[in-house]
Amino acid sequence: MTTKAAAVNGFGWGIAGGAALVALMYLSQGIFGLRPLPQLLNNPLLSLMPGPVFGFLIDTLQHAGKVLEELGLVVAMVAALGVLGAASAVASRRWMSQYLPFAFAGIGWVLVVAVLLPVSGAGFLGLNDGPATPIIWAALFAFYAVVLQYGGQPAPGFDSGRRRLLTAVPAGIGLVSLGALAYELLPGWYRAVFNAPEAGLTGAVTALTPVSNFYIVSKNFVDPSVDGQSWRLRVGGMVDRPLSLSLSQLRGLPSTSEFVTLECISNNVGGELMSTGSFTGVSLKDLVALAGPRSGASWVGFKAVDGYSESLSLDTVNGAPEILVAYELDGAALPSSHGFPARVLIPGHYGMKGPKWLDTVELGTQETRGYWEQQGWDHNALVKTTSRI
């Protein structure tokens, strides 16, 4: 077999093994809680994209944008594993060893756990997600290596009939895994593109948007699921009385309800990314006052469970008692997709200014540029006068 033929053969088996690895990676999400690499790389890759390009894609594609991004990352990951398989096949022409595919799979494992996972925020070896993370990734790459091994040339004296039988095993597992992957991902992708919550609004627009149709926009592939029992809202930084409030304690503070219309900054003219609901929560002004801001504090920063951050000037907060840390929508607890247990609600500003899944309020002297602002979105995010008929 020539070098070119070996590379082509190795690339094909690398694609097969890569597809199986990716499929098993997504299945491991439900079984072991492993976060798929394409979802982890979402934020780092978007931060590298020029703001105008990012804005054009979001404004043009809207809900389809995240689907296409995840699909592109999946394809790129499989292709990279195909290249790794080709390299292994070419190297095997010089070093005849049945363990060579495992060496190249080890290179892939090191690249993931020592480079890509830390870059994505999962920590070295992915240990931020638990001690089992590097072990699970090792198992995935071991399976990939087995596929490469069986896709190589038979060892001398190896029975060809047995070889074909053993080759069918990983190939069959790969096909089953790909089918399971399609079963798991395609329904979610379909809903995101063709059946978004706001897509159910037809005819005359009601004064209040049903919660089931309240628009949803998120930077995440998979939104966080927060345990309301263990969740705490921490108010700290430059304060005299740092707070750590449980959900029941937050609900026990004086509250107010407001009818608020929220709109996404990416909403097209006449678009559906605008909804109105009755929100209940604690005035952010009162919450900050309860913690006792120190002299010199000038900014109120927000951090969310999903890593989202934002900030408002302390003067803005003190001058706008209508800004809420909201925990109810239309008389019921916030749905998870809308930020349970609590979110920041800033009337008159686009939704990007109000983090969902809030867990930290921190006073300081520095402004925190939000995720969307870093992509080139408007800094103040004041809603432009609009209507939907």
mmCIF file of C-alpha atoms in Angstrom:
data_model
loop_
_atom_site.group_PDB
_atom_site.id
_atom_site.type_symbol
_atom_site.label_atom_id
_atom_site.label_comp_id
_atom_site.label_asym_id
_atom_site.label_seq_id
_atom_site.Cartn_x
_atom_site.Cartn_y
_atom_site.Cartn_z
ATOM 1 C CA MET A 1 0.000 0.000 0.000
ATOM 2 C CA THR A 2 1.390 3.405 -0.996
ATOM 3 C CA THR A 3 1.698 6.280 1.445
ATOM 4 C CA LYS A 4 -1.206 8.070 -0.234
ATOM 5 C CA ALA A 5 -3.409 4.980 -0.096
ATOM 6 C CA ALA A 6 -2.501 4.456 3.562
ATOM 7 C CA ALA A 7 -3.402 8.073 4.342
ATOM 8 C CA VAL A 8 -6.756 7.780 2.565
ATOM 9 C CA ASN A 9 -7.531 4.496 4.326
ATOM 10 C CA GLY A 10 -6.497 5.939 7.689
ATOM 11 C CA PHE A 11 -8.552 9.082 7.114
ATOM 12 C CA GLY A 12 -11.632 6.992 6.358
ATOM 13 C CA TRP A 13 -11.223 4.915 9.499
ATOM 14 C CA GLY A 14 -10.413 8.067 11.455
ATOM 15 C CA ILE A 15 -13.717 9.542 10.279
ATOM 16 C CA ALA A 16 -15.536 6.354 11.316
ATOM 17 C CA GLY A 17 -13.840 6.287 14.707
ATOM 18 C CA GLY A 18 -14.303 10.034 15.139
ATOM 19 C CA ALA A 19 -18.012 9.817 14.397
ATOM 20 C CA ALA A 20 -18.354 7.022 16.950
ATOM 21 C CA LEU A 21 -16.351 9.014 19.522
ATOM 22 C CA VAL A 22 -18.524 12.100 19.035
ATOM 23 C CA ALA A 23 -21.696 10.037 19.274
ATOM 24 C CA LEU A 24 -20.551 8.366 22.488
ATOM 25 C CA MET A 25 -19.466 11.770 23.821
ATOM 26 C CA TYR A 26 -23.011 13.095 23.490
ATOM 27 C CA LEU A 27 -24.477 9.925 24.959
ATOM 28 C CA SER A 28 -22.088 10.315 27.915
ATOM 29 C CA GLN A 29 -23.697 13.673 28.615
ATOM 30 C CA GLY A 30 -26.885 11.996 29.784
ATOM 31 C CA ILE A 31 -25.188 9.020 31.426
ATOM 32 C CA PHE A 32 -22.130 10.546 33.118
ATOM 33 C CA GLY A 33 -22.785 14.286 32.893
ATOM 34 C CA LEU A 34 -19.921 14.826 30.433
ATOM 35 C CA ARG A 35 -20.225 18.177 28.686
ATOM 36 C CA PRO A 36 -19.702 17.748 24.919
ATOM 37 C CA LEU A 37 -16.652 19.545 23.562
ATOM 38 C CA PRO A 38 -18.551 21.522 20.866
ATOM 39 C CA GLN A 39 -20.767 23.034 23.555
ATOM 40 C CA LEU A 40 -17.777 23.886 25.740
ATOM 41 C CA LEU A 41 -15.958 25.598 22.871
ATOM 42 C CA ASN A 42 -18.926 27.822 22.066
ATOM 43 C CA ASN A 43 -17.874 30.841 24.139
ATOM 44 C CA PRO A 44 -14.123 30.833 23.338
ATOM 45 C CA LEU A 45 -14.790 30.583 19.611
ATOM 46 C CA LEU A 46 -17.445 33.295 19.609
ATOM 47 C CA SER A 47 -15.129 35.619 21.510
ATOM 48 C CA LEU A 48 -12.625 35.323 18.646
ATOM 49 C CA MET A 49 -15.203 36.128 15.987
ATOM 50 C CA PRO A 50 -15.253 39.781 14.811
ATOM 51 C CA GLY A 51 -18.240 41.629 16.260
ATOM 52 C CA PRO A 52 -19.758 42.664 12.884
ATOM 53 C CA VAL A 53 -19.585 39.074 11.602
ATOM 54 C CA PHE A 54 -21.079 37.715 14.814
ATOM 55 C CA GLY A 55 -23.825 40.330 14.724
ATOM 56 C CA PHE A 56 -24.685 39.575 11.101
ATOM 57 C CA LEU A 57 -24.966 35.846 11.800
ATOM 58 C CA ILE A 58 -27.138 36.323 14.889
ATOM 59 C CA ASP A 59 -29.381 38.940 13.274
ATOM 60 C CA THR A 60 -29.763 36.867 10.115
ATOM 61 C CA LEU A 61 -29.928 33.312 11.455
ATOM 62 C CA GLN A 62 -31.295 33.927 14.980
ATOM 63 C CA HIS A 63 -32.289 30.534 16.485
ATOM 64 C CA ALA A 64 -30.710 28.613 13.600
ATOM 65 C CA GLY A 65 -27.334 30.178 14.377
ATOM 66 C CA LYS A 66 -26.554 27.995 17.392
ATOM 67 C CA VAL A 67 -27.671 24.858 15.561
ATOM 68 C CA LEU A 68 -25.374 25.584 12.624
ATOM 69 C CA GLU A 69 -22.519 26.453 14.971
ATOM 70 C CA GLU A 70 -22.825 23.211 16.918
ATOM 71 C CA LEU A 71 -23.167 21.201 13.705
ATOM 72 C CA GLY A 72 -20.064 22.907 12.316
ATOM 73 C CA LEU A 73 -18.067 22.112 15.450
ATOM 74 C CA VAL A 74 -19.189 18.470 15.338
ATOM 75 C CA VAL A 75 -18.105 18.184 11.697
ATOM 76 C CA ALA A 76 -14.777 19.887 12.483
ATOM 77 C CA MET A 77 -14.152 17.509 15.385
ATOM 78 C CA VAL A 78 -14.858 14.428 13.254
ATOM 79 C CA ALA A 79 -12.654 15.787 10.448
ATOM 80 C CA ALA A 80 -9.786 16.445 12.884
ATOM 81 C CA LEU A 81 -10.044 12.868 14.132
ATOM 82 C CA GLY A 82 -9.986 11.743 10.505
ATOM 83 C CA VAL A 83 -6.697 13.597 10.002
ATOM 84 C CA LEU A 84 -5.335 11.985 13.169
ATOM 85 C CA GLY A 85 -6.296 8.591 11.754
ATOM 86 C CA ALA A 86 -4.488 9.382 8.499
ATOM 87 C CA ALA A 87 -1.360 10.361 10.439
ATOM 88 C CA SER A 88 -1.509 7.102 12.374
ATOM 89 C CA ALA A 89 -1.846 5.074 9.167
ATOM 90 C CA VAL A 90 1.106 6.820 7.508
ATOM 91 C CA ALA A 91 3.245 6.382 10.629
ATOM 92 C CA SER A 92 2.415 2.663 10.700
ATOM 93 C CA ARG A 93 4.289 2.237 7.416
ATOM 94 C CA ARG A 94 7.495 3.042 9.275
ATOM 95 C CA TRP A 95 6.755 1.703 12.735
ATOM 96 C CA MET A 96 4.884 -1.595 12.534
ATOM 97 C CA SER A 97 3.097 -1.805 15.874
ATOM 98 C CA GLN A 98 -0.453 -2.728 16.721
ATOM 99 C CA TYR A 99 -0.333 -0.165 19.528
ATOM 100 C CA LEU A 100 0.465 2.794 17.274
ATOM 101 C CA PRO A 101 -3.233 3.836 16.983
ATOM 102 C CA PHE A 102 -3.349 4.071 20.774
ATOM 103 C CA ALA A 103 -0.326 6.383 20.722
ATOM 104 C CA PHE A 104 -2.045 8.720 18.267
ATOM 105 C CA ALA A 105 -5.295 8.485 20.210
ATOM 106 C CA GLY A 106 -3.243 9.491 23.248
ATOM 107 C CA ILE A 107 -2.129 12.607 21.385
ATOM 108 C CA GLY A 108 -5.776 13.464 20.770
ATOM 109 C CA TRP A 109 -6.613 12.853 24.431
ATOM 110 C CA VAL A 110 -3.803 15.149 25.601
ATOM 111 C CA LEU A 111 -4.935 17.867 23.186
ATOM 112 C CA VAL A 112 -8.483 17.703 24.555
ATOM 113 C CA VAL A 113 -7.835 17.474 28.306
ATOM 114 C CA ALA A 114 -4.693 19.632 28.490
ATOM 115 C CA VAL A 115 -5.544 22.321 25.933
ATOM 116 C CA LEU A 116 -9.159 22.472 24.762
ATOM 117 C CA LEU A 117 -10.892 21.789 28.083
ATOM 118 C CA PRO A 118 -8.844 24.417 29.984
ATOM 119 C CA VAL A 119 -9.430 26.955 27.202
ATOM 120 C CA SER A 120 -13.159 26.281 27.397
ATOM 121 C CA GLY A 121 -13.252 26.921 31.151
ATOM 122 C CA ALA A 122 -13.536 23.292 32.273
ATOM 123 C CA GLY A 123 -10.124 23.415 33.948
ATOM 124 C CA PHE A 124 -6.983 21.330 33.471
ATOM 125 C CA LEU A 125 -7.988 17.770 32.528
ATOM 126 C CA GLY A 126 -11.589 18.981 32.764
ATOM 127 C CA LEU A 127 -11.455 18.537 36.541
ATOM 128 C CA ASN A 128 -13.847 21.438 37.104
ATOM 129 C CA ASP A 129 -16.536 19.026 35.933
ATOM 130 C CA GLY A 130 -15.404 16.240 38.250
ATOM 131 C CA PRO A 131 -12.526 13.760 38.640
ATOM 132 C CA ALA A 132 -14.126 11.307 36.209
ATOM 133 C CA THR A 133 -13.864 13.676 33.237
ATOM 134 C CA PRO A 134 -10.329 12.740 32.053
ATOM 135 C CA ILE A 135 -11.135 9.060 32.571
ATOM 136 C CA ILE A 136 -14.261 9.281 30.419
ATOM 137 C CA TRP A 137 -12.304 11.074 27.698
ATOM 138 C CA ALA A 138 -9.605 8.380 27.914
ATOM 139 C CA ALA A 139 -12.253 5.704 27.387
ATOM 140 C CA LEU A 140 -13.654 7.567 24.378
ATOM 141 C CA PHE A 141 -10.227 7.842 22.770
ATOM 142 C CA ALA A 142 -9.490 4.194 23.573
ATOM 143 C CA PHE A 143 -12.580 3.227 21.589
ATOM 144 C CA TYR A 144 -11.404 5.513 18.780
ATOM 145 C CA ALA A 145 -8.012 3.754 18.838
ATOM 146 C CA VAL A 146 -9.682 0.348 18.575
ATOM 147 C CA VAL A 147 -11.497 1.493 15.434
ATOM 148 C CA LEU A 148 -8.196 2.717 13.948
ATOM 149 C CA GLN A 149 -6.500 -0.524 14.920
ATOM 150 C CA TYR A 150 -9.055 -2.691 13.194
ATOM 151 C CA GLY A 151 -9.034 -0.392 10.194
ATOM 152 C CA GLY A 152 -5.308 -0.908 9.604
ATOM 153 C CA GLN A 153 -3.601 -3.690 7.742
ATOM 154 C CA PRO A 154 -4.003 -7.236 9.160
ATOM 155 C CA ALA A 155 -1.090 -8.515 11.147
ATOM 156 C CA PRO A 156 0.805 -11.406 9.509
ATOM 157 C CA GLY A 157 -1.004 -14.686 10.034
ATOM 158 C CA PHE A 158 -4.214 -13.014 11.238
ATOM 159 C CA ASP A 159 -7.256 -14.867 9.890
ATOM 160 C CA SER A 160 -9.020 -12.572 7.412
ATOM 161 C CA GLY A 161 -12.473 -13.939 8.214
ATOM 162 C CA ARG A 162 -12.020 -13.251 11.919
ATOM 163 C CA ARG A 163 -10.607 -9.850 11.018
ATOM 164 C CA ARG A 164 -13.751 -8.944 9.047
ATOM 165 C CA LEU A 165 -15.938 -10.058 11.930
ATOM 166 C CA LEU A 166 -14.014 -7.967 14.460
ATOM 167 C CA THR A 167 -14.026 -5.000 12.091
ATOM 168 C CA ALA A 168 -17.818 -5.131 11.962
ATOM 169 C CA VAL A 169 -18.076 -4.812 15.743
ATOM 170 C CA PRO A 170 -16.746 -1.232 16.152
ATOM 171 C CA ALA A 171 -18.333 -0.215 12.857
ATOM 172 C CA GLY A 172 -21.688 -1.508 14.070
ATOM 173 C CA ILE A 173 -21.307 0.226 17.426
ATOM 174 C CA GLY A 174 -20.424 3.411 15.567
ATOM 175 C CA LEU A 175 -23.547 3.211 13.413
ATOM 176 C CA VAL A 176 -25.759 2.536 16.430
ATOM 177 C CA SER A 177 -24.129 5.436 18.275
ATOM 178 C CA LEU A 178 -24.666 7.766 15.326
ATOM 179 C CA GLY A 179 -28.311 6.740 15.215
ATOM 180 C CA ALA A 180 -28.651 7.444 18.925
ATOM 181 C CA LEU A 181 -26.882 10.775 18.431
ATOM 182 C CA ALA A 182 -29.303 11.771 15.692
ATOM 183 C CA TYR A 183 -32.212 10.699 17.888
ATOM 184 C CA GLU A 184 -30.899 12.849 20.746
ATOM 185 C CA LEU A 185 -29.836 15.998 18.864
ATOM 186 C CA LEU A 186 -32.108 16.338 15.846
ATOM 187 C CA PRO A 187 -35.359 16.909 17.799
ATOM 188 C CA GLY A 188 -33.724 19.720 19.797
ATOM 189 C CA TRP A 189 -32.256 21.264 16.675
ATOM 190 C CA TYR A 190 -35.625 21.065 14.950
ATOM 191 C CA ARG A 191 -37.381 22.752 17.870
ATOM 192 C CA ALA A 192 -34.753 25.503 18.013
ATOM 193 C CA VAL A 193 -35.167 26.363 14.329
ATOM 194 C CA PHE A 194 -38.812 25.630 13.539
ATOM 195 C CA ASN A 195 -40.646 25.561 16.863
ATOM 196 C CA ALA A 196 -39.188 28.307 19.077
ATOM 197 C CA PRO A 197 -41.505 29.416 21.929
ATOM 198 C CA GLU A 198 -42.422 32.700 20.251
ATOM 199 C CA ALA A 199 -43.304 30.870 17.023
ATOM 200 C CA GLY A 200 -46.650 29.927 18.567
ATOM 201 C CA LEU A 201 -47.887 33.520 18.526
ATOM 202 C CA THR A 202 -50.342 34.107 15.712
ATOM 203 C CA GLY A 203 -53.122 36.576 15.131
ATOM 204 C CA ALA A 204 -53.755 39.448 17.520
ATOM 205 C CA VAL A 205 -51.103 40.011 20.174
ATOM 206 C CA THR A 206 -52.417 39.720 23.735
ATOM 207 C CA ALA A 207 -51.439 42.181 26.457
ATOM 208 C CA LEU A 208 -49.613 39.434 28.366
ATOM 209 C CA THR A 209 -47.569 36.810 26.578
ATOM 210 C CA PRO A 210 -48.321 33.249 27.713
ATOM 211 C CA VAL A 211 -45.299 31.865 29.528
ATOM 212 C CA SER A 212 -45.146 28.972 27.063
ATOM 213 C CA ASN A 213 -44.727 31.502 24.234
ATOM 214 C CA PHE A 214 -42.416 33.929 26.050
ATOM 215 C CA TYR A 215 -39.396 34.394 23.797
ATOM 216 C CA ILE A 216 -36.120 32.709 24.740
ATOM 217 C CA VAL A 217 -32.647 33.751 23.634
ATOM 218 C CA SER A 218 -29.519 32.262 25.181
ATOM 219 C CA LYS A 219 -25.841 32.164 24.343
ATOM 220 C CA ASN A 220 -25.673 28.574 25.608
ATOM 221 C CA PHE A 221 -26.083 25.333 23.706
ATOM 222 C CA VAL A 222 -27.380 23.806 26.941
ATOM 223 C CA ASP A 223 -28.715 26.115 29.646
ATOM 224 C CA PRO A 224 -27.813 25.425 33.290
ATOM 225 C CA SER A 225 -30.171 23.513 35.540
ATOM 226 C CA VAL A 226 -29.959 25.086 38.994
ATOM 227 C CA ASP A 227 -31.003 23.365 42.223
ATOM 228 C CA GLY A 228 -33.218 25.838 44.046
ATOM 229 C CA GLN A 229 -32.554 24.196 47.426
ATOM 230 C CA SER A 230 -28.778 24.642 47.379
ATOM 231 C CA TRP A 231 -28.702 27.881 45.366
ATOM 232 C CA ARG A 232 -27.498 31.024 47.117
ATOM 233 C CA LEU A 233 -27.492 34.639 45.953
ATOM 234 C CA ARG A 234 -24.296 36.280 47.155
ATOM 235 C CA VAL A 235 -24.068 40.051 47.496
ATOM 236 C CA GLY A 236 -20.505 41.123 48.193
ATOM 237 C CA GLY A 237 -17.532 43.155 47.075
ATOM 238 C CA MET A 238 -17.345 46.678 48.485
ATOM 239 C CA VAL A 239 -20.105 46.236 51.066
ATOM 240 C CA ASP A 240 -20.217 46.357 54.860
ATOM 241 C CA ARG A 241 -22.629 43.437 55.255
ATOM 242 C CA PRO A 242 -22.040 40.658 52.704
ATOM 243 C CA LEU A 243 -25.162 38.585 52.068
ATOM 244 C CA SER A 244 -25.733 34.962 51.155
ATOM 245 C CA LEU A 245 -29.448 34.477 50.569
ATOM 246 C CA SER A 246 -31.297 31.252 49.920
ATOM 247 C CA LEU A 247 -34.268 31.348 47.583
ATOM 248 C CA SER A 248 -36.691 31.292 50.509
ATOM 249 C CA GLN A 249 -34.820 34.163 52.173
ATOM 250 C CA LEU A 250 -34.903 36.168 48.946
ATOM 251 C CA ARG A 251 -38.630 35.543 48.679
ATOM 252 C CA GLY A 252 -39.024 36.711 52.272
ATOM 253 C CA LEU A 253 -37.734 40.196 51.499
ATOM 254 C CA PRO A 254 -40.158 43.016 50.578
ATOM 255 C CA SER A 255 -41.169 42.431 46.973
ATOM 256 C CA THR A 256 -42.902 44.181 44.123
ATOM 257 C CA SER A 257 -44.590 43.080 40.902
ATOM 258 C CA GLU A 258 -44.219 44.849 37.578
ATOM 259 C CA PHE A 259 -45.559 44.402 34.073
ATOM 260 C CA VAL A 260 -42.482 44.466 31.866
ATOM 261 C CA THR A 261 -42.011 44.111 28.128
ATOM 262 C CA LEU A 262 -38.733 42.433 27.253
ATOM 263 C CA GLU A 263 -37.197 42.589 23.800
ATOM 264 C CA CYS A 264 -34.090 40.996 22.350
ATOM 265 C CA ILE A 265 -31.602 43.421 20.845
ATOM 266 C CA SER A 266 -31.498 41.130 17.786
ATOM 267 C CA ASN A 267 -35.241 41.382 17.222
ATOM 268 C CA ASN A 268 -36.025 42.256 13.622
ATOM 269 C CA VAL A 269 -38.580 44.918 12.747
ATOM 270 C CA GLY A 270 -41.940 43.285 13.372
ATOM 271 C CA GLY A 271 -40.153 40.277 14.842
ATOM 272 C CA GLU A 272 -41.328 37.911 17.551
ATOM 273 C CA LEU A 273 -38.449 38.294 20.034
ATOM 274 C CA MET A 274 -40.523 40.537 22.292
ATOM 275 C CA SER A 275 -42.808 39.479 25.139
ATOM 276 C CA THR A 276 -44.675 40.980 28.092
ATOM 277 C CA GLY A 277 -45.154 39.427 31.503
ATOM 278 C CA SER A 278 -45.763 40.169 35.166
ATOM 279 C CA PHE A 279 -42.513 39.780 37.085
ATOM 280 C CA THR A 280 -42.177 39.648 40.868
ATOM 281 C CA GLY A 281 -38.981 40.195 42.788
ATOM 282 C CA VAL A 282 -36.890 42.341 45.090
ATOM 283 C CA SER A 283 -35.817 45.826 44.106
ATOM 284 C CA LEU A 284 -32.102 45.721 43.322
ATOM 285 C CA LYS A 285 -31.763 49.134 44.960
ATOM 286 C CA ASP A 286 -33.131 47.758 48.241
ATOM 287 C CA LEU A 287 -30.999 44.629 48.029
ATOM 288 C CA VAL A 288 -27.823 46.651 47.527
ATOM 289 C CA ALA A 289 -28.784 48.994 50.371
ATOM 290 C CA LEU A 290 -29.308 45.985 52.635
ATOM 291 C CA ALA A 291 -25.677 44.987 52.048
ATOM 292 C CA GLY A 292 -24.429 48.516 52.806
ATOM 293 C CA PRO A 293 -22.302 49.866 49.917
ATOM 294 C CA ARG A 294 -18.948 51.241 50.991
ATOM 295 C CA SER A 295 -17.695 54.675 50.052
ATOM 296 C CA GLY A 296 -16.040 54.524 46.643
ATOM 297 C CA ALA A 297 -18.221 51.751 45.224
ATOM 298 C CA SER A 298 -19.486 52.915 41.849
ATOM 299 C CA TRP A 299 -20.496 49.802 39.896
ATOM 300 C CA VAL A 300 -22.813 46.873 40.552
ATOM 301 C CA GLY A 301 -21.635 43.750 38.758
ATOM 302 C CA PHE A 302 -23.667 40.607 38.077
ATOM 303 C CA LYS A 303 -22.444 37.057 37.574
ATOM 304 C CA ALA A 304 -24.565 34.118 36.506
ATOM 305 C CA VAL A 305 -24.254 30.358 36.817
ATOM 306 C CA ASP A 306 -23.533 30.021 33.089
ATOM 307 C CA GLY A 307 -20.620 32.465 33.262
ATOM 308 C CA TYR A 308 -22.593 35.407 31.927
ATOM 309 C CA SER A 309 -21.677 38.786 33.412
ATOM 310 C CA GLU A 310 -22.999 42.343 33.252
ATOM 311 C CA SER A 311 -22.922 45.553 35.265
ATOM 312 C CA LEU A 312 -24.753 48.775 35.964
ATOM 313 C CA SER A 313 -23.499 51.938 37.592
ATOM 314 C CA LEU A 314 -24.501 52.296 41.231
ATOM 315 C CA ASP A 315 -26.081 55.647 40.364
ATOM 316 C CA THR A 316 -28.316 53.901 37.815
ATOM 317 C CA VAL A 317 -29.353 51.283 40.367
ATOM 318 C CA ASN A 318 -30.113 53.876 43.056
ATOM 319 C CA GLY A 319 -32.128 55.950 40.615
ATOM 320 C CA ALA A 320 -34.237 53.080 39.305
ATOM 321 C CA PRO A 321 -36.089 51.171 42.039
ATOM 322 C CA GLU A 322 -37.973 49.320 39.273
ATOM 323 C CA ILE A 323 -34.866 47.228 38.509
ATOM 324 C CA LEU A 324 -35.598 43.824 40.038
ATOM 325 C CA VAL A 325 -33.948 40.634 41.069
ATOM 326 C CA ALA A 326 -36.961 38.689 39.814
ATOM 327 C CA TYR A 327 -37.931 35.192 40.912
ATOM 328 C CA GLU A 328 -41.485 34.889 39.539
ATOM 329 C CA LEU A 329 -43.111 35.229 36.127
ATOM 330 C CA ASP A 330 -46.896 35.506 35.961
ATOM 331 C CA GLY A 331 -47.312 34.371 39.567
ATOM 332 C CA ALA A 332 -45.171 31.240 39.332
ATOM 333 C CA ALA A 333 -41.485 30.496 39.820
ATOM 334 C CA LEU A 334 -39.329 31.481 36.883
ATOM 335 C CA PRO A 335 -39.068 28.629 34.389
ATOM 336 C CA SER A 336 -35.553 27.256 34.071
ATOM 337 C CA SER A 337 -35.217 28.651 30.552
ATOM 338 C CA HIS A 338 -36.003 32.132 31.908
ATOM 339 C CA GLY A 339 -33.400 32.081 34.666
ATOM 340 C CA PHE A 340 -34.625 30.072 37.677
ATOM 341 C CA PRO A 341 -34.066 30.730 40.532
ATOM 342 C CA ALA A 342 -33.543 34.458 39.870
ATOM 343 C CA ARG A 343 -32.637 36.894 37.133
ATOM 344 C CA VAL A 344 -31.956 40.603 36.794
ATOM 345 C CA LEU A 345 -34.803 42.538 35.191
ATOM 346 C CA ILE A 346 -34.094 46.042 33.864
ATOM 347 C CA PRO A 347 -37.161 47.708 32.333
ATOM 348 C CA GLY A 348 -36.381 49.862 29.319
ATOM 349 C CA HIS A 349 -33.262 47.894 28.417
ATOM 350 C CA TYR A 350 -32.832 45.005 26.018
ATOM 351 C CA GLY A 351 -32.792 41.546 27.548
ATOM 352 C CA MET A 352 -29.016 41.222 27.152
ATOM 353 C CA LYS A 353 -28.521 43.565 30.150
ATOM 354 C CA GLY A 354 -30.387 41.278 32.554
ATOM 355 C CA PRO A 355 -28.496 38.057 33.359
ATOM 356 C CA LYS A 356 -30.512 34.907 33.968
ATOM 357 C CA TRP A 357 -29.499 32.249 36.552
ATOM 358 C CA LEU A 358 -28.072 35.015 38.737
ATOM 359 C CA ASP A 359 -25.880 33.921 41.651
ATOM 360 C CA THR A 360 -23.625 36.906 42.448
ATOM 361 C CA VAL A 361 -24.071 40.658 42.865
ATOM 362 C CA GLU A 362 -20.750 42.380 43.486
ATOM 363 C CA LEU A 363 -20.038 46.043 44.134
ATOM 364 C CA GLY A 364 -16.766 47.538 42.981
ATOM 365 C CA THR A 365 -15.059 50.329 41.102
ATOM 366 C CA GLN A 366 -14.800 48.643 37.696
ATOM 367 C CA GLU A 367 -17.411 48.220 34.999
ATOM 368 C CA THR A 368 -17.930 44.663 33.752
ATOM 369 C CA ARG A 369 -18.510 44.477 30.020
ATOM 370 C CA GLY A 370 -21.209 41.943 29.272
ATOM 371 C CA TYR A 371 -20.927 38.975 26.927
ATOM 372 C CA TRP A 372 -22.903 40.604 24.125
ATOM 373 C CA GLU A 373 -21.175 43.953 24.575
ATOM 374 C CA GLN A 374 -17.862 42.186 24.011
ATOM 375 C CA GLN A 375 -19.270 41.040 20.670
ATOM 376 C CA GLY A 376 -19.974 44.626 19.651
ATOM 377 C CA TRP A 377 -23.554 45.075 20.879
ATOM 378 C CA ASP A 378 -24.731 48.441 22.201
ATOM 379 C CA HIS A 379 -23.198 49.294 25.579
ATOM 380 C CA ASN A 380 -26.290 50.882 27.126
ATOM 381 C CA ALA A 381 -28.806 48.597 25.383
ATOM 382 C CA LEU A 382 -31.667 51.073 25.719
ATOM 383 C CA VAL A 383 -34.804 49.818 23.991
ATOM 384 C CA LYS A 384 -35.771 51.744 20.884
ATOM 385 C CA THR A 385 -39.429 52.660 20.623
ATOM 386 C CA THR A 386 -41.211 49.884 18.785
ATOM 387 C CA SER A 387 -44.573 48.185 18.493
ATOM 388 C CA ARG A 388 -45.958 44.952 17.126
ATOM 389 C CA ILE A 389 -49.379 44.933 15.500
#
